[in-house]
Amino acid sequence: MNTISEHDQILIDKYLRSSLTTAERAEFDERMQDPGFAAHVDAMREIQTAVAAEGRDGLRQMLRMWDRTRAARRLPLMRIGVAAAAVIVLLLGVYFLLPQDRPDSVASAYLEPYPNVVAPIEKGDQGLSEFEQAFQLYEAGRYTRAEKIFATLDQRNHSVQFYRAINHLMAGDDEAAMTALQHITADQGHAYFKPAMWYLALAQINLGRLDEARATLRYVVLGGEPFSGKAEELMNAF
């Protein structure tokens, strides 16, 4: 079976959404002559059916939690002056009534740092190496300082590659995160291949690259746990 490229994944996603152009349809029909590609299309079609049938309830529950979290952000306004609070609440009300970029918001609701299993923080840590410092700063959420050290480490190390990419994502640098994650997911033998695919989808959504994100999410679902369930929910969000 030939390797399914990122372009192939986007092509399959457009086929499943009936949005192929004439040229893309011709390319798709030609690719279907490859048994491996055809088998991948069948698998993705099955995923689409399963997500349509079972994914909505989980998505609704997640969105309700997200809405409650968003609403909770207004509570501290009660502690400031009445006049100022009234103005701010009015502005927030207008903001939340405006059309929102739901895919990005949902991706943000799913975004959480990957656990530091490489050099976790322990009480009494002293004389840490730069390698350990980078991972502990990452775990502590001090992403700017962590990046300064990550940048000095051996970039061939799989753990450094992956955690530095997630550090970029948590710091809001989606472009750097996506570039690093694409490098990782180009190697199916990479130690962090499966989690990197999940985080790549989140970066793509944040950047508005929705066709690529859909294709990546389908691949995540096909890959099984631990991210397939979340991927099924997220696929229904846009």
Short mmCIF file of N, CA, C and O in Angstrom, two decimals, residues 34-155:
data_model
loop_
_atom_site.label_atom_id
_atom_site.label_comp_id
_atom_site.label_asym_id
_atom_site.label_seq_id
_atom_site.Cartn_x
_atom_site.Cartn_y
_atom_site.Cartn_z
N ASP A 34 -5.41 2.96 -7.35
CA ASP A 34 -4.47 2.39 -6.38
C ASP A 34 -5.27 1.70 -5.28
O ASP A 34 -6.03 2.35 -4.57
N PRO A 35 -5.15 0.37 -5.12
CA PRO A 35 -5.93 -0.35 -4.10
C PRO A 35 -5.73 0.19 -2.69
O PRO A 35 -6.67 0.22 -1.89
N GLY A 36 -4.51 0.62 -2.39
CA GLY A 36 -4.25 1.17 -1.07
C GLY A 36 -5.02 2.45 -0.83
O GLY A 36 -5.60 2.67 0.24
N PHE A 37 -5.03 3.32 -1.83
CA PHE A 37 -5.77 4.58 -1.72
C PHE A 37 -7.26 4.29 -1.60
O PHE A 37 -7.96 4.88 -0.77
N ALA A 38 -7.77 3.37 -2.41
CA ALA A 38 -9.20 3.02 -2.38
C ALA A 38 -9.60 2.47 -1.01
O ALA A 38 -10.67 2.78 -0.49
N ALA A 39 -8.73 1.64 -0.43
CA ALA A 39 -9.02 1.09 0.90
C ALA A 39 -9.07 2.19 1.95
O ALA A 39 -9.90 2.17 2.86
N HIS A 40 -8.19 3.19 1.80
CA HIS A 40 -8.18 4.31 2.74
C HIS A 40 -9.47 5.12 2.60
O HIS A 40 -10.04 5.57 3.60
N VAL A 41 -9.94 5.30 1.38
CA VAL A 41 -11.20 6.01 1.16
C VAL A 41 -12.35 5.27 1.84
O VAL A 41 -13.20 5.88 2.50
N ASP A 42 -12.38 3.95 1.69
CA ASP A 42 -13.44 3.16 2.34
C ASP A 42 -13.40 3.32 3.85
O ASP A 42 -14.45 3.46 4.50
N ALA A 43 -12.20 3.31 4.41
CA ALA A 43 -12.06 3.45 5.87
C ALA A 43 -12.56 4.83 6.32
O ALA A 43 -13.26 4.95 7.33
N MET A 44 -12.20 5.86 5.57
CA MET A 44 -12.63 7.21 5.92
C MET A 44 -14.14 7.37 5.78
O MET A 44 -14.78 8.08 6.55
N ARG A 45 -14.72 6.70 4.79
CA ARG A 45 -16.17 6.76 4.61
C ARG A 45 -16.88 6.13 5.82
O ARG A 45 -17.90 6.63 6.30
N GLU A 46 -16.33 5.03 6.33
CA GLU A 46 -16.90 4.38 7.50
C GLU A 46 -16.80 5.28 8.73
O GLU A 46 -17.72 5.36 9.54
N ILE A 47 -15.67 5.98 8.85
CA ILE A 47 -15.50 6.92 9.96
C ILE A 47 -16.54 8.03 9.88
O ILE A 47 -17.15 8.42 10.88
N GLN A 48 -16.74 8.56 8.68
CA GLN A 48 -17.72 9.63 8.50
C GLN A 48 -19.10 9.18 8.93
O GLN A 48 -19.83 9.91 9.61
N THR A 49 -19.48 7.96 8.57
CA THR A 49 -20.79 7.42 8.95
C THR A 49 -20.89 7.28 10.46
O THR A 49 -21.91 7.64 11.07
N ALA A 50 -19.82 6.76 11.08
CA ALA A 50 -19.85 6.55 12.53
C ALA A 50 -19.92 7.87 13.28
O ALA A 50 -20.66 8.01 14.26
N VAL A 51 -19.15 8.86 12.80
CA VAL A 51 -19.16 10.17 13.46
C VAL A 51 -20.53 10.82 13.34
O VAL A 51 -21.06 11.39 14.29
N ALA A 52 -21.14 10.73 12.18
CA ALA A 52 -22.47 11.31 11.97
C ALA A 52 -23.50 10.68 12.89
O ALA A 52 -24.42 11.34 13.37
N ALA A 53 -23.34 9.39 13.15
CA ALA A 53 -24.33 8.67 13.95
C ALA A 53 -24.10 8.81 15.44
O ALA A 53 -25.05 8.84 16.22
N GLU A 54 -22.81 8.90 15.88
CA GLU A 54 -22.53 8.79 17.30
C GLU A 54 -21.83 10.00 17.90
O GLU A 54 -21.76 10.14 19.12
N GLY A 55 -21.29 10.88 17.08
CA GLY A 55 -20.44 11.93 17.62
C GLY A 55 -21.16 13.15 18.14
O GLY A 55 -20.59 13.93 18.88
N ARG A 56 -22.41 13.36 17.80
CA ARG A 56 -23.08 14.61 18.12
C ARG A 56 -23.33 14.79 19.61
O ARG A 56 -23.21 15.88 20.15
N ASP A 57 -23.71 13.73 20.32
CA ASP A 57 -24.02 13.86 21.75
C ASP A 57 -22.80 14.33 22.53
O ASP A 57 -22.91 15.20 23.39
N GLY A 58 -21.65 13.74 22.24
CA GLY A 58 -20.43 14.16 22.92
C GLY A 58 -20.08 15.60 22.61
O GLY A 58 -19.62 16.35 23.48
N LEU A 59 -20.27 16.01 21.37
CA LEU A 59 -19.99 17.38 20.97
C LEU A 59 -20.90 18.35 21.71
O LEU A 59 -20.46 19.38 22.22
N ARG A 60 -22.21 18.02 21.78
CA ARG A 60 -23.15 18.90 22.47
C ARG A 60 -22.75 19.10 23.93
O ARG A 60 -22.80 20.19 24.48
N GLN A 61 -22.35 18.01 24.59
CA GLN A 61 -21.95 18.09 25.98
C GLN A 61 -20.73 18.98 26.15
O GLN A 61 -20.67 19.81 27.06
N MET A 62 -19.74 18.82 25.26
CA MET A 62 -18.54 19.64 25.33
C MET A 62 -18.85 21.11 25.11
O MET A 62 -18.34 21.99 25.80
N LEU A 63 -19.74 21.40 24.15
CA LEU A 63 -20.09 22.79 23.87
C LEU A 63 -20.83 23.42 25.05
O LEU A 63 -20.64 24.60 25.36
N ARG A 64 -21.66 22.63 25.72
CA ARG A 64 -22.35 23.16 26.91
C ARG A 64 -21.34 23.53 27.99
O ARG A 64 -21.46 24.56 28.65
N MET A 65 -20.33 22.67 28.18
CA MET A 65 -19.29 22.96 29.17
C MET A 65 -18.52 24.21 28.77
O MET A 65 -18.20 25.06 29.60
N TRP A 66 -18.22 24.35 27.47
CA TRP A 66 -17.48 25.51 27.00
C TRP A 66 -18.29 26.79 27.22
O TRP A 66 -17.77 27.81 27.65
N ASP A 67 -19.61 26.72 26.94
CA ASP A 67 -20.46 27.89 27.13
C ASP A 67 -20.53 28.29 28.60
O ASP A 67 -20.55 29.47 28.94
N ARG A 68 -20.58 27.27 29.50
CA ARG A 68 -20.61 27.59 30.92
C ARG A 68 -19.31 28.25 31.36
O ARG A 68 -19.30 29.18 32.16
N THR A 69 -18.19 27.76 30.84
CA THR A 69 -16.89 28.35 31.16
C THR A 69 -16.83 29.78 30.67
O THR A 69 -16.36 30.68 31.36
N ARG A 70 -17.33 30.00 29.45
CA ARG A 70 -17.32 31.35 28.88
C ARG A 70 -18.18 32.28 29.72
O ARG A 70 -17.81 33.41 30.02
N ALA A 71 -19.35 31.80 30.13
CA ALA A 71 -20.26 32.62 30.94
C ALA A 71 -19.64 32.93 32.30
O ALA A 71 -19.81 34.02 32.84
N ALA A 72 -18.89 31.97 32.85
CA ALA A 72 -18.29 32.16 34.17
C ALA A 72 -17.28 33.29 34.18
O ALA A 72 -17.01 33.88 35.22
N ARG A 73 -16.71 33.60 33.03
CA ARG A 73 -15.72 34.67 32.96
C ARG A 73 -16.32 36.02 33.30
O ARG A 73 -15.62 36.97 33.60
N ARG A 74 -17.64 36.15 33.25
CA ARG A 74 -18.28 37.44 33.51
C ARG A 74 -18.44 37.69 35.01
O ARG A 74 -18.64 38.82 35.43
N LEU A 75 -18.35 36.65 35.85
CA LEU A 75 -18.65 36.80 37.27
C LEU A 75 -17.78 37.83 37.99
O LEU A 75 -18.29 38.59 38.81
N PRO A 76 -16.44 37.88 37.75
CA PRO A 76 -15.63 38.85 38.48
C PRO A 76 -16.03 40.29 38.24
O PRO A 76 -15.65 41.17 39.01
N LEU A 77 -16.82 40.57 37.21
CA LEU A 77 -17.22 41.95 36.93
C LEU A 77 -18.06 42.53 38.06
O LEU A 77 -18.16 43.74 38.22
N MET A 78 -18.68 41.67 38.88
CA MET A 78 -19.52 42.15 39.97
C MET A 78 -18.70 42.87 41.03
O MET A 78 -19.23 43.62 41.84
N ARG A 79 -17.39 42.65 41.04
CA ARG A 79 -16.55 43.19 42.09
C ARG A 79 -16.03 44.60 41.77
O ARG A 79 -15.39 45.21 42.61
N ILE A 80 -16.24 45.09 40.58
CA ILE A 80 -15.74 46.42 40.23
C ILE A 80 -16.90 47.39 40.27
O ILE A 80 -18.05 47.01 40.49
N GLY A 81 -16.59 48.68 40.08
CA GLY A 81 -17.61 49.71 40.20
C GLY A 81 -18.84 49.43 39.35
O GLY A 81 -18.73 48.88 38.27
N VAL A 82 -20.02 49.84 39.84
CA VAL A 82 -21.27 49.54 39.15
C VAL A 82 -21.28 50.15 37.75
O VAL A 82 -21.64 49.49 36.78
N ALA A 83 -20.87 51.39 37.62
CA ALA A 83 -20.90 52.04 36.31
C ALA A 83 -19.95 51.35 35.34
O ALA A 83 -20.31 51.05 34.19
N ALA A 84 -18.72 51.11 35.80
CA ALA A 84 -17.73 50.46 34.94
C ALA A 84 -18.18 49.06 34.57
O ALA A 84 -18.04 48.62 33.43
N ALA A 85 -18.75 48.35 35.55
CA ALA A 85 -19.21 46.98 35.29
C ALA A 85 -20.31 46.98 34.24
O ALA A 85 -20.34 46.11 33.36
N ALA A 86 -21.21 47.94 34.32
CA ALA A 86 -22.31 48.00 33.36
C ALA A 86 -21.78 48.18 31.95
O ALA A 86 -22.26 47.53 31.00
N VAL A 87 -20.78 49.07 31.80
CA VAL A 87 -20.22 49.31 30.48
C VAL A 87 -19.52 48.05 29.95
O VAL A 87 -19.71 47.64 28.81
N ILE A 88 -18.73 47.41 30.81
CA ILE A 88 -17.98 46.23 30.38
C ILE A 88 -18.91 45.09 30.05
O ILE A 88 -18.73 44.38 29.06
N VAL A 89 -19.94 44.89 30.89
CA VAL A 89 -20.90 43.82 30.61
C VAL A 89 -21.60 44.06 29.29
O VAL A 89 -21.82 43.14 28.50
N LEU A 90 -21.93 45.32 29.00
CA LEU A 90 -22.56 45.66 27.74
C LEU A 90 -21.65 45.31 26.58
O LEU A 90 -22.07 44.70 25.58
N LEU A 91 -20.36 45.68 26.69
CA LEU A 91 -19.41 45.40 25.62
C LEU A 91 -19.23 43.89 25.44
O LEU A 91 -19.16 43.40 24.31
N LEU A 92 -19.15 43.17 26.55
CA LEU A 92 -19.01 41.72 26.45
C LEU A 92 -20.24 41.09 25.83
O LEU A 92 -20.15 40.16 25.04
N GLY A 93 -21.40 41.63 26.18
CA GLY A 93 -22.64 41.10 25.61
C GLY A 93 -22.66 41.26 24.10
O GLY A 93 -23.03 40.34 23.37
N VAL A 94 -22.23 42.43 23.63
CA VAL A 94 -22.16 42.66 22.18
C VAL A 94 -21.16 41.71 21.55
O VAL A 94 -21.41 41.13 20.49
N TYR A 95 -20.01 41.52 22.22
CA TYR A 95 -18.97 40.64 21.67
C TYR A 95 -19.48 39.21 21.50
O TYR A 95 -19.31 38.58 20.47
N PHE A 96 -20.17 38.69 22.54
CA PHE A 96 -20.62 37.30 22.47
C PHE A 96 -21.80 37.11 21.55
O PHE A 96 -22.10 36.00 21.14
N LEU A 97 -22.49 38.20 21.19
CA LEU A 97 -23.60 38.09 20.26
C LEU A 97 -23.12 38.15 18.81
O LEU A 97 -23.83 37.74 17.90
N LEU A 98 -21.90 38.65 18.61
CA LEU A 98 -21.36 38.70 17.26
C LEU A 98 -21.02 37.29 16.79
O LEU A 98 -20.75 36.41 17.60
N PRO A 99 -21.04 37.06 15.47
CA PRO A 99 -20.65 35.73 14.97
C PRO A 99 -19.24 35.38 15.42
O PRO A 99 -18.32 36.17 15.26
N GLN A 100 -19.09 34.21 15.99
CA GLN A 100 -17.79 33.77 16.48
C GLN A 100 -17.22 32.69 15.57
O GLN A 100 -17.95 31.97 14.90
N ASP A 101 -15.90 32.59 15.58
CA ASP A 101 -15.23 31.55 14.81
C ASP A 101 -15.29 30.26 15.61
O ASP A 101 -14.41 29.95 16.39
N ARG A 102 -16.39 29.52 15.48
CA ARG A 102 -16.64 28.36 16.30
C ARG A 102 -15.55 27.29 16.19
O ARG A 102 -15.14 26.72 17.20
N PRO A 103 -15.02 26.98 14.99
CA PRO A 103 -13.96 25.98 14.94
C PRO A 103 -12.77 26.32 15.83
O PRO A 103 -12.28 25.49 16.56
N ASP A 104 -12.33 27.60 15.80
CA ASP A 104 -11.20 28.00 16.61
C ASP A 104 -11.55 27.91 18.09
O ASP A 104 -10.75 27.46 18.90
N SER A 105 -12.76 28.33 18.48
CA SER A 105 -13.18 28.28 19.86
C SER A 105 -13.23 26.85 20.36
O SER A 105 -12.79 26.55 21.47
N VAL A 106 -13.77 25.96 19.56
CA VAL A 106 -13.85 24.56 19.96
C VAL A 106 -12.46 23.95 20.08
O VAL A 106 -12.17 23.19 21.00
N ALA A 107 -11.56 24.30 19.16
CA ALA A 107 -10.20 23.79 19.24
C ALA A 107 -9.54 24.26 20.53
O ALA A 107 -8.84 23.50 21.20
N SER A 108 -9.79 25.52 20.89
CA SER A 108 -9.23 26.05 22.13
C SER A 108 -9.76 25.31 23.34
O SER A 108 -9.04 25.09 24.31
N ALA A 109 -11.03 24.91 23.28
CA ALA A 109 -11.62 24.16 24.39
C ALA A 109 -10.96 22.81 24.57
O ALA A 109 -10.95 22.25 25.66
N TYR A 110 -10.42 22.25 23.50
CA TYR A 110 -9.77 20.95 23.55
C TYR A 110 -8.27 21.05 23.87
O TYR A 110 -7.64 20.04 24.19
N LEU A 111 -7.71 22.24 23.73
CA LEU A 111 -6.26 22.39 23.84
C LEU A 111 -5.80 22.33 25.30
O LEU A 111 -6.19 23.15 26.12
N GLU A 112 -4.99 21.36 25.61
CA GLU A 112 -4.35 21.28 26.91
C GLU A 112 -2.97 20.68 26.70
O GLU A 112 -2.74 19.91 25.76
N PRO A 113 -2.01 21.06 27.56
CA PRO A 113 -0.64 20.59 27.34
C PRO A 113 -0.52 19.07 27.48
O PRO A 113 -1.19 18.47 28.32
N TYR A 114 0.32 18.49 26.67
CA TYR A 114 0.59 17.06 26.78
C TYR A 114 1.38 16.84 28.07
O TYR A 114 2.28 17.60 28.40
N PRO A 115 1.04 15.80 28.85
CA PRO A 115 1.72 15.59 30.13
C PRO A 115 3.24 15.45 29.98
O PRO A 115 3.72 14.82 29.04
N ASN A 116 3.94 16.06 30.91
CA ASN A 116 5.40 15.96 30.92
C ASN A 116 5.80 14.63 31.55
O ASN A 116 5.82 14.49 32.77
N VAL A 117 6.10 13.66 30.72
CA VAL A 117 6.51 12.34 31.21
C VAL A 117 8.02 12.14 31.04
O VAL A 117 8.53 11.06 31.35
N VAL A 118 8.70 13.17 30.57
CA VAL A 118 10.13 13.05 30.29
C VAL A 118 10.96 13.42 31.51
O VAL A 118 11.84 12.66 31.95
N ALA A 119 10.71 14.61 32.06
CA ALA A 119 11.45 15.07 33.24
C ALA A 119 10.49 15.84 34.13
O ALA A 119 10.58 17.06 34.25
N PRO A 120 9.53 15.15 34.76
CA PRO A 120 8.51 15.82 35.56
C PRO A 120 9.08 16.53 36.79
O PRO A 120 10.15 16.16 37.29
N ILE A 121 8.35 17.55 37.24
CA ILE A 121 8.77 18.30 38.42
C ILE A 121 8.68 17.42 39.66
O ILE A 121 7.67 16.73 39.88
N GLU A 122 9.72 17.44 40.46
CA GLU A 122 9.73 16.69 41.71
C GLU A 122 10.25 17.59 42.82
O GLU A 122 11.10 18.46 42.59
N LYS A 123 9.74 17.39 44.05
CA LYS A 123 10.17 18.19 45.17
C LYS A 123 11.66 17.97 45.43
O LYS A 123 12.16 16.85 45.35
N GLY A 124 12.34 19.07 45.74
CA GLY A 124 13.75 18.97 46.08
C GLY A 124 14.68 18.88 44.89
O GLY A 124 15.87 18.60 45.05
N ASP A 125 14.16 19.12 43.68
CA ASP A 125 15.01 19.09 42.50
C ASP A 125 16.10 20.16 42.60
O ASP A 125 15.80 21.34 42.81
N GLN A 126 17.33 19.79 42.46
CA GLN A 126 18.44 20.73 42.49
C GLN A 126 19.47 20.33 41.44
O GLN A 126 19.58 19.15 41.09
N GLY A 127 20.20 21.30 40.96
CA GLY A 127 21.24 21.02 39.99
C GLY A 127 20.70 20.40 38.72
O GLY A 127 21.29 19.46 38.17
N LEU A 128 19.58 20.92 38.23
CA LEU A 128 18.96 20.36 37.03
C LEU A 128 19.77 20.67 35.79
O LEU A 128 20.36 21.75 35.65
N SER A 129 19.78 19.74 34.85
CA SER A 129 20.40 19.99 33.55
C SER A 129 19.48 20.90 32.75
O SER A 129 18.30 21.08 33.09
N GLU A 130 20.01 21.48 31.67
CA GLU A 130 19.16 22.34 30.82
C GLU A 130 18.02 21.53 30.22
O GLU A 130 16.90 22.04 30.05
N PHE A 131 18.30 20.27 29.88
CA PHE A 131 17.26 19.38 29.36
C PHE A 131 16.11 19.29 30.35
O PHE A 131 14.93 19.48 30.00
N GLU A 132 16.40 19.02 31.62
CA GLU A 132 15.37 18.90 32.65
C GLU A 132 14.67 20.23 32.89
O GLU A 132 13.45 20.28 33.08
N GLN A 133 15.43 21.31 32.88
CA GLN A 133 14.85 22.64 33.10
C GLN A 133 13.80 22.96 32.04
O GLN A 133 12.73 23.49 32.36
N ALA A 134 14.09 22.66 30.78
CA ALA A 134 13.16 22.95 29.70
C ALA A 134 11.83 22.26 29.93
O ALA A 134 10.75 22.87 29.81
N PHE A 135 11.88 20.99 30.28
CA PHE A 135 10.65 20.23 30.46
C PHE A 135 9.88 20.67 31.71
O PHE A 135 8.65 20.69 31.73
N GLN A 136 10.59 21.07 32.74
CA GLN A 136 9.91 21.50 33.96
C GLN A 136 9.31 22.90 33.80
O GLN A 136 8.25 23.19 34.35
N LEU A 137 9.98 23.76 33.04
CA LEU A 137 9.39 25.06 32.73
C LEU A 137 8.13 24.88 31.89
O LEU A 137 7.13 25.59 32.08
N TYR A 138 8.18 23.94 30.95
CA TYR A 138 7.01 23.61 30.13
C TYR A 138 5.87 23.15 31.04
O TYR A 138 4.72 23.62 30.92
N GLU A 139 6.16 22.24 31.96
CA GLU A 139 5.13 21.72 32.85
C GLU A 139 4.54 22.82 33.72
O GLU A 139 3.34 22.81 34.04
N ALA A 140 5.35 23.79 34.09
CA ALA A 140 4.90 24.90 34.94
C ALA A 140 4.16 25.97 34.15
O ALA A 140 3.67 26.94 34.73
N GLY A 141 4.06 25.80 32.83
CA GLY A 141 3.36 26.78 32.00
C GLY A 141 4.17 28.01 31.70
O GLY A 141 3.63 29.03 31.25
N ARG A 142 5.48 27.94 31.90
CA ARG A 142 6.35 29.09 31.62
C ARG A 142 6.95 28.89 30.22
O ARG A 142 8.13 28.60 30.05
N TYR A 143 6.10 29.06 29.24
CA TYR A 143 6.42 28.65 27.87
C TYR A 143 7.50 29.51 27.21
O TYR A 143 8.31 28.99 26.44
N THR A 144 7.52 30.80 27.51
CA THR A 144 8.54 31.67 26.90
C THR A 144 9.94 31.27 27.37
O THR A 144 10.86 31.14 26.56
N ARG A 145 10.08 31.04 28.66
CA ARG A 145 11.39 30.63 29.19
C ARG A 145 11.74 29.22 28.73
O ARG A 145 12.90 28.93 28.44
N ALA A 146 10.74 28.35 28.65
CA ALA A 146 10.99 26.99 28.19
C ALA A 146 11.52 26.99 26.76
O ALA A 146 12.46 26.26 26.43
N GLU A 147 10.95 27.84 25.89
CA GLU A 147 11.38 27.90 24.50
C GLU A 147 12.83 28.31 24.38
O GLU A 147 13.57 27.78 23.54
N LYS A 148 13.28 29.24 25.22
CA LYS A 148 14.67 29.69 25.16
C LYS A 148 15.63 28.53 25.40
O LYS A 148 16.71 28.47 24.79
N ILE A 149 15.23 27.60 26.28
CA ILE A 149 16.10 26.46 26.56
C ILE A 149 15.90 25.36 25.52
O ILE A 149 16.86 24.75 25.05
N PHE A 150 14.64 25.09 25.15
CA PHE A 150 14.37 24.08 24.13
C PHE A 150 15.19 24.36 22.86
O PHE A 150 15.69 23.45 22.21
N ALA A 151 15.32 25.65 22.52
CA ALA A 151 16.01 26.03 21.29
C ALA A 151 17.49 25.68 21.33
O ALA A 151 18.14 25.59 20.28
N THR A 152 18.04 25.46 22.53
CA THR A 152 19.48 25.15 22.65
C THR A 152 19.75 23.65 22.72
O THR A 152 20.91 23.23 22.70
N LEU A 153 18.70 22.84 22.83
CA LEU A 153 18.86 21.40 23.00
C LEU A 153 19.03 20.69 21.66
O LEU A 153 18.87 21.29 20.59
N ASP A 154 19.33 19.41 21.71
CA ASP A 154 19.52 18.60 20.51
C ASP A 154 18.18 18.44 19.79
O ASP A 154 17.28 17.74 20.27
N GLN A 155 18.04 19.07 18.64
CA GLN A 155 16.78 19.06 17.91
C GLN A 155 16.50 17.73 17.22
O GLN A 155 15.43 17.54 16.65
#
